[in-house]
Short mmCIF file of C-alpha atoms in Angstrom, two decimals:
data_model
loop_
_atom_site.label_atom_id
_atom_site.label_comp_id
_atom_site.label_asym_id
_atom_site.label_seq_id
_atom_site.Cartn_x
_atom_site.Cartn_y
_atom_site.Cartn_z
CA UNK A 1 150.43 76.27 62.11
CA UNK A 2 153.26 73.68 62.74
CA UNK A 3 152.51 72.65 66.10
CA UNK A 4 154.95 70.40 68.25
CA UNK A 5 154.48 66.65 69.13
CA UNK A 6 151.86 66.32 71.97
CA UNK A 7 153.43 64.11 74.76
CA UNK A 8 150.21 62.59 75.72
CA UNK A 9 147.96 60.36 73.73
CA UNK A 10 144.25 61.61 73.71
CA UNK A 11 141.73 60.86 76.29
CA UNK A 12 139.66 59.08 73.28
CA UNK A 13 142.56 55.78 73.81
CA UNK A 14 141.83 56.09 78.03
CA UNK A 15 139.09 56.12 80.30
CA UNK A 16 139.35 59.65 81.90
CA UNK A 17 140.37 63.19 81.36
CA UNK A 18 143.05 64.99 83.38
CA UNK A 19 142.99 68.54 84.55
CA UNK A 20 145.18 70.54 86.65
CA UNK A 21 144.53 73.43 86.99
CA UNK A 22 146.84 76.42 89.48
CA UNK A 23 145.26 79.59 91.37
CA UNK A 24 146.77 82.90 91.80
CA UNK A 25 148.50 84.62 94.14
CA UNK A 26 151.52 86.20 93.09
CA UNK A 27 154.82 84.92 95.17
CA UNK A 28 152.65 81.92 96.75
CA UNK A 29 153.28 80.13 93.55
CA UNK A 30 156.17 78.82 95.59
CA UNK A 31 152.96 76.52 97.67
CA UNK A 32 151.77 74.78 94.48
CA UNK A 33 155.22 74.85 92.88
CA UNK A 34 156.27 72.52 96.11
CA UNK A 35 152.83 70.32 95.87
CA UNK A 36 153.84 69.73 91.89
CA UNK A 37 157.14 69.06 92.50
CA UNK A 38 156.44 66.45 95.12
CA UNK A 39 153.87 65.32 92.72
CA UNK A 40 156.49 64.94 89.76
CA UNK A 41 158.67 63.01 91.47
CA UNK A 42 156.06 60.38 92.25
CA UNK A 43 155.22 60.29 88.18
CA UNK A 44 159.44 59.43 87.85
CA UNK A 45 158.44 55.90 88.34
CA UNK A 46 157.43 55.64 84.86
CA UNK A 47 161.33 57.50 83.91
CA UNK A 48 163.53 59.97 85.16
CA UNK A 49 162.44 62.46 82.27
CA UNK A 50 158.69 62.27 83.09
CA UNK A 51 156.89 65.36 83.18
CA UNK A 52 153.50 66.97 84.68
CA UNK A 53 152.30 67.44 80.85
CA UNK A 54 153.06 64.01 79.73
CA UNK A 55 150.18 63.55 81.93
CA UNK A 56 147.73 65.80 81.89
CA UNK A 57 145.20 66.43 79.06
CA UNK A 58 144.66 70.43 80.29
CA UNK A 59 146.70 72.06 82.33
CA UNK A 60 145.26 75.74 83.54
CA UNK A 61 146.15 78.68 85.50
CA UNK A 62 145.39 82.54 86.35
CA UNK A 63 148.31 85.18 87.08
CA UNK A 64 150.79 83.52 88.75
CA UNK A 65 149.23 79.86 87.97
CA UNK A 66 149.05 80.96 84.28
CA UNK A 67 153.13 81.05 84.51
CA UNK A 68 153.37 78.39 86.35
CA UNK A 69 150.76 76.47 83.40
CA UNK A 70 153.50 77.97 80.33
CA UNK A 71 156.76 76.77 82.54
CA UNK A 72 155.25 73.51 82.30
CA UNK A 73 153.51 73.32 79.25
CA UNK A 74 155.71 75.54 76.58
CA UNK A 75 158.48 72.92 74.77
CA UNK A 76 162.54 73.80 74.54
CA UNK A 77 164.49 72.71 71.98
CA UNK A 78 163.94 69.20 72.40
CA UNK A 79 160.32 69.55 72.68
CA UNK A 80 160.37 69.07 75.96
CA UNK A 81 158.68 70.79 78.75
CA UNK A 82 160.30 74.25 79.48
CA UNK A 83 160.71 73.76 83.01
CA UNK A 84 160.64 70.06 85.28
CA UNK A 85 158.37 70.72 88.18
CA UNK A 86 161.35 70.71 90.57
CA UNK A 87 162.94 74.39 88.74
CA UNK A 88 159.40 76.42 89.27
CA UNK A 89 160.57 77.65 92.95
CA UNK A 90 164.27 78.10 91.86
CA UNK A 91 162.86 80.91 89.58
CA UNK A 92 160.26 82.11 92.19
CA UNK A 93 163.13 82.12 94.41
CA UNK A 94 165.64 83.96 92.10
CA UNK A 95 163.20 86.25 90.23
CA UNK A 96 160.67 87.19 92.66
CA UNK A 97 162.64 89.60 94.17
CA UNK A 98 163.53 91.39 91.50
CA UNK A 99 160.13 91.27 90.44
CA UNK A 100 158.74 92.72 93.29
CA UNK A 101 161.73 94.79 94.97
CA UNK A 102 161.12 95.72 98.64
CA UNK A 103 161.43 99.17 100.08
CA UNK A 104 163.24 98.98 103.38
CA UNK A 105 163.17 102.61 103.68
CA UNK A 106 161.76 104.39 107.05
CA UNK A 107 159.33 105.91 104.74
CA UNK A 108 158.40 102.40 102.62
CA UNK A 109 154.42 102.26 103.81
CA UNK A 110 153.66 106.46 102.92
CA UNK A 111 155.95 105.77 99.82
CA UNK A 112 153.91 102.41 98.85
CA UNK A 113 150.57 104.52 99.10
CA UNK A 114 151.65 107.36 96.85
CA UNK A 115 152.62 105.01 94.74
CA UNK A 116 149.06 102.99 95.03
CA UNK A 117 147.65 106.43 94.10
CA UNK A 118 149.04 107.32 91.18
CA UNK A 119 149.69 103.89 89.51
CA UNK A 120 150.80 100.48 90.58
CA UNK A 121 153.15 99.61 92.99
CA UNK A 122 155.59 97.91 90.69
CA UNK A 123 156.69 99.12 86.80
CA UNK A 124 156.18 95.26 85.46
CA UNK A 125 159.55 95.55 83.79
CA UNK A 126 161.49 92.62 85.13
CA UNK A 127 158.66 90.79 84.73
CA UNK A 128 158.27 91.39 81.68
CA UNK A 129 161.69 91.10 80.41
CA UNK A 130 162.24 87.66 82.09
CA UNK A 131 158.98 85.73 80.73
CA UNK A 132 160.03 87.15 77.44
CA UNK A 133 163.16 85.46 77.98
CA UNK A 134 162.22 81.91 79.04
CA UNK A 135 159.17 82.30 76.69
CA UNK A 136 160.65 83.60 73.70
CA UNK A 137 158.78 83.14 71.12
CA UNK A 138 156.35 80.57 71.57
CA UNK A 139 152.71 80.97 71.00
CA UNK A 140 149.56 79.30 72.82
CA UNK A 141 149.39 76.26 70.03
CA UNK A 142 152.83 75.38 70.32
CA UNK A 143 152.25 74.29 73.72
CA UNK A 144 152.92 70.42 74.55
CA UNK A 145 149.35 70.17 76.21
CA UNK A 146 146.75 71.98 75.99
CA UNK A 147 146.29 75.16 78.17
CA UNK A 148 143.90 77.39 79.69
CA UNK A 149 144.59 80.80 80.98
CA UNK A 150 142.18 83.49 81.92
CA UNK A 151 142.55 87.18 81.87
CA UNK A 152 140.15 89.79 81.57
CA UNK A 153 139.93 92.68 78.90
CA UNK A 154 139.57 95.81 80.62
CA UNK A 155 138.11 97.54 77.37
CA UNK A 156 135.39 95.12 76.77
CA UNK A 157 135.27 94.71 80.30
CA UNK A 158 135.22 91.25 79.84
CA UNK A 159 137.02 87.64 80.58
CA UNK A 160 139.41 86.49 77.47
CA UNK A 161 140.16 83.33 77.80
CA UNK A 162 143.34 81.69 75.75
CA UNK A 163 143.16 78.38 75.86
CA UNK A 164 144.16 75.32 73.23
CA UNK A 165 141.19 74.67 71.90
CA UNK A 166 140.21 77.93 70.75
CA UNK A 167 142.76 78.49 68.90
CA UNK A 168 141.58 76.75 65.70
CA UNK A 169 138.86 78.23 64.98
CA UNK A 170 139.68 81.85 66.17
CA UNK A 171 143.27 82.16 65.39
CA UNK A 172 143.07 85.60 66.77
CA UNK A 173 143.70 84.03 70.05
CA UNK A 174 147.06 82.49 69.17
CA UNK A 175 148.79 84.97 71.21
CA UNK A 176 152.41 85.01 72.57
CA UNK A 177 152.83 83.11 75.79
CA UNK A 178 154.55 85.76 77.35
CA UNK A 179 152.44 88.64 76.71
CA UNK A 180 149.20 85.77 77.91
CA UNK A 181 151.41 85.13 81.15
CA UNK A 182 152.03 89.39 81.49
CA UNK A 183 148.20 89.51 80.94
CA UNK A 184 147.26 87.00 83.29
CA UNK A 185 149.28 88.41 85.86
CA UNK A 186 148.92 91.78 85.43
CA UNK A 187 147.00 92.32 89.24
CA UNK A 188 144.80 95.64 89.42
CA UNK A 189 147.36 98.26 91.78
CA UNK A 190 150.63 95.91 91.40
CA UNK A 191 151.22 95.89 87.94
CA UNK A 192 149.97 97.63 85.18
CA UNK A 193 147.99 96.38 82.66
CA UNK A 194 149.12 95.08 79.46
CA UNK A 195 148.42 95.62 76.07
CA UNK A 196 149.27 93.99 72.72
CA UNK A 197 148.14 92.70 68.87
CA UNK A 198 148.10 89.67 67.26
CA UNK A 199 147.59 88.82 63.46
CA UNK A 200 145.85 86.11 62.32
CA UNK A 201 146.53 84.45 58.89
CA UNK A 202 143.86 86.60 56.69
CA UNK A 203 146.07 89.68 58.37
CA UNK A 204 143.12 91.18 60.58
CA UNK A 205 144.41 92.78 63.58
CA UNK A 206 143.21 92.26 67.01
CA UNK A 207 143.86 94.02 70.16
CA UNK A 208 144.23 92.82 73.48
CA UNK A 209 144.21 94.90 76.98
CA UNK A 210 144.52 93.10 79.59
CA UNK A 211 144.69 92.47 83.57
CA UNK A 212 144.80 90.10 86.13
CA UNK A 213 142.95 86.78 85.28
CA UNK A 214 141.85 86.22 88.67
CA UNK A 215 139.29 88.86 88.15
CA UNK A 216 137.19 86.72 86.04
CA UNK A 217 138.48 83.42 87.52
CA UNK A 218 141.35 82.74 90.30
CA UNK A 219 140.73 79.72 90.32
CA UNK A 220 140.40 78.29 86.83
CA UNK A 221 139.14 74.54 87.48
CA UNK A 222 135.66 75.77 86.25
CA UNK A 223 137.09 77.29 83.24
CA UNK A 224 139.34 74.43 82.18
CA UNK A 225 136.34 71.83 82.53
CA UNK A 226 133.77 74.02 80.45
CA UNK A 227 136.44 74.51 77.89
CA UNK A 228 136.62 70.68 77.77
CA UNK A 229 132.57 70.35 77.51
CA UNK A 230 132.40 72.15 74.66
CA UNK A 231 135.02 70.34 72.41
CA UNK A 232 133.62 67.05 74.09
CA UNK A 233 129.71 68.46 72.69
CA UNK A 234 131.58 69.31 69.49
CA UNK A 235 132.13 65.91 68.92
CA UNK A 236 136.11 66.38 68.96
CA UNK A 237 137.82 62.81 68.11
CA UNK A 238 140.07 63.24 70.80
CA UNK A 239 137.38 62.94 73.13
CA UNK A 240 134.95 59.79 74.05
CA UNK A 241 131.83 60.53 73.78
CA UNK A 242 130.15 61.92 77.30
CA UNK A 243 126.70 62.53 79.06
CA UNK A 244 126.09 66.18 80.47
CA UNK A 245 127.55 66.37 83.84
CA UNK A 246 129.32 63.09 83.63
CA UNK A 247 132.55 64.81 86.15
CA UNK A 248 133.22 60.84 86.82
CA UNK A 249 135.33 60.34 84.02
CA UNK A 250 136.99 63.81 84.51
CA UNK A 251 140.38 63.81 87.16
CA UNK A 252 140.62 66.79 88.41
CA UNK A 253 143.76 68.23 90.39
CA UNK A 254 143.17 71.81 91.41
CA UNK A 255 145.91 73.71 93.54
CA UNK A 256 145.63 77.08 95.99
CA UNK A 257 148.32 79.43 96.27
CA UNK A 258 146.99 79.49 100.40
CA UNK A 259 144.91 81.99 101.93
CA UNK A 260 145.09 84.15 105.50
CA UNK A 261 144.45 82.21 108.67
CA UNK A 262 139.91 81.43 108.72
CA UNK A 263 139.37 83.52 111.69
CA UNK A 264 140.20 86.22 109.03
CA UNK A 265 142.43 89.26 107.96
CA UNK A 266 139.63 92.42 108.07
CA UNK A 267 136.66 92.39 110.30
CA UNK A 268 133.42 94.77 109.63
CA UNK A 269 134.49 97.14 112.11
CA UNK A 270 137.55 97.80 110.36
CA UNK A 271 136.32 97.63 106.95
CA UNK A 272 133.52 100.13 107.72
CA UNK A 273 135.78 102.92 108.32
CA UNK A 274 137.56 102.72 105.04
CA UNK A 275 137.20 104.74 102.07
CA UNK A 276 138.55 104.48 98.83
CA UNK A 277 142.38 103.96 100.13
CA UNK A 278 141.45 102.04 102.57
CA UNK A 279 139.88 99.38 100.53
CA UNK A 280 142.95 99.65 98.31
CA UNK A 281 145.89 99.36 100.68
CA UNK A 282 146.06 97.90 104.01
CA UNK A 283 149.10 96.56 105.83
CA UNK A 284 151.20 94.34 103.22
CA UNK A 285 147.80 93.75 100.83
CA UNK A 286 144.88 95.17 98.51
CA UNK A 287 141.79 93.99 100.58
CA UNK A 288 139.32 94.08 97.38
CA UNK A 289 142.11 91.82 95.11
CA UNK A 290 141.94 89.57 98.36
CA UNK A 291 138.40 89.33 98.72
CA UNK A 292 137.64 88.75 94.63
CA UNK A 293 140.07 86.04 94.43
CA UNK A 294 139.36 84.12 97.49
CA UNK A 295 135.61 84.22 96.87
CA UNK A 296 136.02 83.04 93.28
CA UNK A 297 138.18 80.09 94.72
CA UNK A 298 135.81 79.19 97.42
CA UNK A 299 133.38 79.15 95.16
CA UNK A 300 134.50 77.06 92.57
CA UNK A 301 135.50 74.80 94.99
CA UNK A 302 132.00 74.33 96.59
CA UNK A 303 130.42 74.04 93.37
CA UNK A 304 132.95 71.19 91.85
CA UNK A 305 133.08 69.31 95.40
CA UNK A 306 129.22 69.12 95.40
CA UNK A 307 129.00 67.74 92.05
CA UNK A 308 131.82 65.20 92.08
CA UNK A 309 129.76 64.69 95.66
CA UNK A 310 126.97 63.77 94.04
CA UNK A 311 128.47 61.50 91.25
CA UNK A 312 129.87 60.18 94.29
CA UNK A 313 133.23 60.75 92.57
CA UNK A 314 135.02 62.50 95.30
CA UNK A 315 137.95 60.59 94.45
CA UNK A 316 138.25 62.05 90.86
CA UNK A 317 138.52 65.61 92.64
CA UNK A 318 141.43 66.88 95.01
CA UNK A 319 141.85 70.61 95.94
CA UNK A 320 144.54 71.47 97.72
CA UNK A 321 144.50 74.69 99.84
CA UNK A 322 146.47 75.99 103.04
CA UNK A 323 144.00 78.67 104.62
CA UNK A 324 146.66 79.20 107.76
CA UNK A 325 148.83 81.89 106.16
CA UNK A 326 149.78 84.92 108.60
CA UNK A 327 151.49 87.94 108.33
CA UNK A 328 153.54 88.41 105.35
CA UNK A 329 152.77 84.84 104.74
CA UNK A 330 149.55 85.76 103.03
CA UNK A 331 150.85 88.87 100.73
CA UNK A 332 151.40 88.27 97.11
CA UNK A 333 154.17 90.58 97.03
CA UNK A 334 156.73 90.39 99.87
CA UNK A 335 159.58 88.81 98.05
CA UNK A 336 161.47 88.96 101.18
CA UNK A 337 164.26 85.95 100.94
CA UNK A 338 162.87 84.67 104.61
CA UNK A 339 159.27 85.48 103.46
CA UNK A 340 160.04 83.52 100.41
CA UNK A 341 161.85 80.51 101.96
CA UNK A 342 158.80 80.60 104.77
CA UNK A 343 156.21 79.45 101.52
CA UNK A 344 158.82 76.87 100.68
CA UNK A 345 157.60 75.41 103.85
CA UNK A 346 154.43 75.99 104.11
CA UNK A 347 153.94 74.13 100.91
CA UNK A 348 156.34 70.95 102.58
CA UNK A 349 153.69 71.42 105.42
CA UNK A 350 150.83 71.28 103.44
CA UNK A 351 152.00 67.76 102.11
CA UNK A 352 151.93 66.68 105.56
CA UNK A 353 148.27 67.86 105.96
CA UNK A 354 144.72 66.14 105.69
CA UNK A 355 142.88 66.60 102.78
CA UNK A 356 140.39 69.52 103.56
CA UNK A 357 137.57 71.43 102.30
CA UNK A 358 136.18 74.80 102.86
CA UNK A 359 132.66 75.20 104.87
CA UNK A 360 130.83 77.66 103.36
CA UNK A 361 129.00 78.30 106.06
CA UNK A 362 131.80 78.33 108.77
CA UNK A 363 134.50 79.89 106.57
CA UNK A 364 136.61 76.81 108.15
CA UNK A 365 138.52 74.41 106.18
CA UNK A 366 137.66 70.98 107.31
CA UNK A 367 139.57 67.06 106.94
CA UNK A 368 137.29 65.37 104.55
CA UNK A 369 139.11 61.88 105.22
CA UNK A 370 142.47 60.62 107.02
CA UNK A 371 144.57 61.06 104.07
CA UNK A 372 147.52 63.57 103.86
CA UNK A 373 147.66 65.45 100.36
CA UNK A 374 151.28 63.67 100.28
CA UNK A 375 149.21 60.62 100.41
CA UNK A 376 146.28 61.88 98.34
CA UNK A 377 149.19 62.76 95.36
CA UNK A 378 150.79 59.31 96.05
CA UNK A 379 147.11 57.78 94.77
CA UNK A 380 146.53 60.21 92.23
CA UNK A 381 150.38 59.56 90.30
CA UNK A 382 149.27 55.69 90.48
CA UNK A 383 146.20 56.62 88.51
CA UNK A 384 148.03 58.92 85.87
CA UNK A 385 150.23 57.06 85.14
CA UNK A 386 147.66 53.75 84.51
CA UNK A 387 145.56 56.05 82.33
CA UNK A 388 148.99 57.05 80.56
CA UNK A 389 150.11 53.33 80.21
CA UNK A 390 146.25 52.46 78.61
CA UNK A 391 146.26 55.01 75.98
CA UNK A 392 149.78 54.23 74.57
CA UNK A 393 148.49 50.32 74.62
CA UNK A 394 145.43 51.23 72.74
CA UNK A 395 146.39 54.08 70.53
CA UNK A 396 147.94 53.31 67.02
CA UNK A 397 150.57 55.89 67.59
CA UNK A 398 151.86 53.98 70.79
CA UNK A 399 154.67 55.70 72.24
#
């Protein structure tokens, strides 16, 4: 495999290791597109050209964060990142309606239900044609970082994850990065599910088919740091060595795509009078793809805030999340271009907002300091770009 220059030294040279990692959520990949562009811009200190992956060691992401994670990651023909921060909501903007093309009929909610019932609401076909496009023909270890995206293999019925360092010792894995990306974000009653093959060098076929990632994990923070443990336990030389559960020297960034408003979207009385379809289509949304992936990112929150906690090494870990969405606000598929423009600013607001974190036993999201995420990001470039500046001191390869 001839893979392309990484643009960041190894974590062996620093004193930390970087993650970002992006939820799903179909069109609200406009919020963290706007939180990463904001956070690019502060890493231009160090050069006009800098880039996300010049600074992070992983970069991961389901569905709609998994195409966000290959914009970012995959290298043009200057091996150079694909896509600067700043272009991710230019093609949300542009593509998404095409992606997801709105009935205005009289008709459009019976239409959208027949539809529901006898396959997904959308054909996939734009989709499809435009990540093939951008992605052309780039597989998962050409990538300038490394990468983890989860999807989940409805014929095993189980999670596949296709990330960097798995590649090497299961080439099997070293799949496309569009058809990963059409995987990823191939949501249960949107799109349809999506199968392919790969080769690997002794010629044995394998076959993927695959849907949403956000099944297994919407929010992949969890993933990307196990996948990390493992080549840190395999003693991988690009890795210091580390105790078990040592999250202080890991930096963790880990973005929401915003979720409905806490005093909720469904309430028991509601949900108790619905039946199959009802539990499948409700106003603008699926209310079982809602409730999956905002438990799994809830969850993975609580579980890496209470551990960084712990270490007290709350610094290391910043999640941002907007859990204020209304209305159309919260759908993953109304690619309206007000509804669209709308998550532009929501993500502007959510710079402007305190760092929060989610109460598990309120539901409520709560300020866990006086900082403002704009703030929070301001701190956090500072610190990439010191731990970039230390590894190109002390690795041979410099710059």
């Amino acid at each position: 495999m001839e893979t392309p220059r990484s643009l960041i030294q190894p974590p062996t040279y620093g004193s930390q290791i970087t993650i970002l990692s992006i939820d799903g959520g179909g069109i609200r990949g406009i919020i963290p597109g706007t939180i990463l562009s904001f956070l690019e811009s502060e890493l231009q200190l160090d050069g006009a050209d800098a880039r996300l992956a010049d600074y992070f060691d992983v970069i991961s992401g389901t569905s709609t964060g998994g195409l966000v994670t290959a914009m970012l990651a995959a290298p043009n023909k200057q091996n150079r990142p694909l896509f600067a921060a700043k272009d991710i909501n230019d093609f949300y903007l542009e593509n998404s309606p095409k992606i997801f093309p709105q009935d205005r009929s009289p008709f459009a909610s019976a239409e959208n239900l027949i539809k529901t019932l006898k396959g997904p609401k959308y054909d996939g076909k734009f989709l499809h044609s435009i990540v093939k496009e951008k992605l052309g023909d780039t597989r998962l270890h050409q990538t300038l970082t490394n990468i983890v995206i989860p999807t989940f293999d409805i014929k095993n019925l189980q999670p596949t994850i296709f990330s960097s360092y798995r590649v090497k010792n299961n080439p099997s894995t070293d799949a496309l990065l569009s058809d990963i990306c059409i995987g990823t974000s191939a949501a249960p009653t949107y799109l349809p599910a999506h199968y392919f093959q790969t080769k690997d060098p002794s010629g044995n076929v394998r076959e993927f088919n695959l849907i949403d990632g956000g099944v297994a994990a919407n929010n992949p923070t969890l993933v990307a740091i196990s996948e990390v443990s493992k080549e840190i336990n395999r003693d991988n030389p690009d890795f210091f060595p580390i105790k078990t559960m040592e999250y202080d020297r890991f930096v963790v960034l880990s973005l929401g795509t915003g979720t409905a408003k806490s005093e909720g979207k469904y309430d028991a009385d509601e949900a108790a009078k619905w039946g199959i379809l009802g539990w499948l289509t409700s106003g603008h949304s699926t209310p079982l793809v809602d409730i999956f992936t905002q438990a799994s990112g809830d969850m993975v929150d609580f579980h890496l805030h209470t551990v960084f906690h712990a270490l007290k090494s709350e610094e290391n870990y910043l999640r941002i999340q907007d859990n204020s969405l209304t209305g159309t606000l919260s759908s993953v598929d109304v690619a309206t271009k007000e509804n669209l423009q709308n998550l532009v600013k929501v993500g502007e607001a959510l710079l402007k907002k305190l760092v929060s974190r989610v109460n598990l036993g309120t539901g409520l999201f709560e300020p866990i300091n006086k900082m403002t995420n704009e703030e929070a990001l301001i701190k956090l470039a500072k610190l990439l770009s010191r731990e970039k500046h230390l590894r190109e001191a002390r690795s041979p390869r410099g710059n």
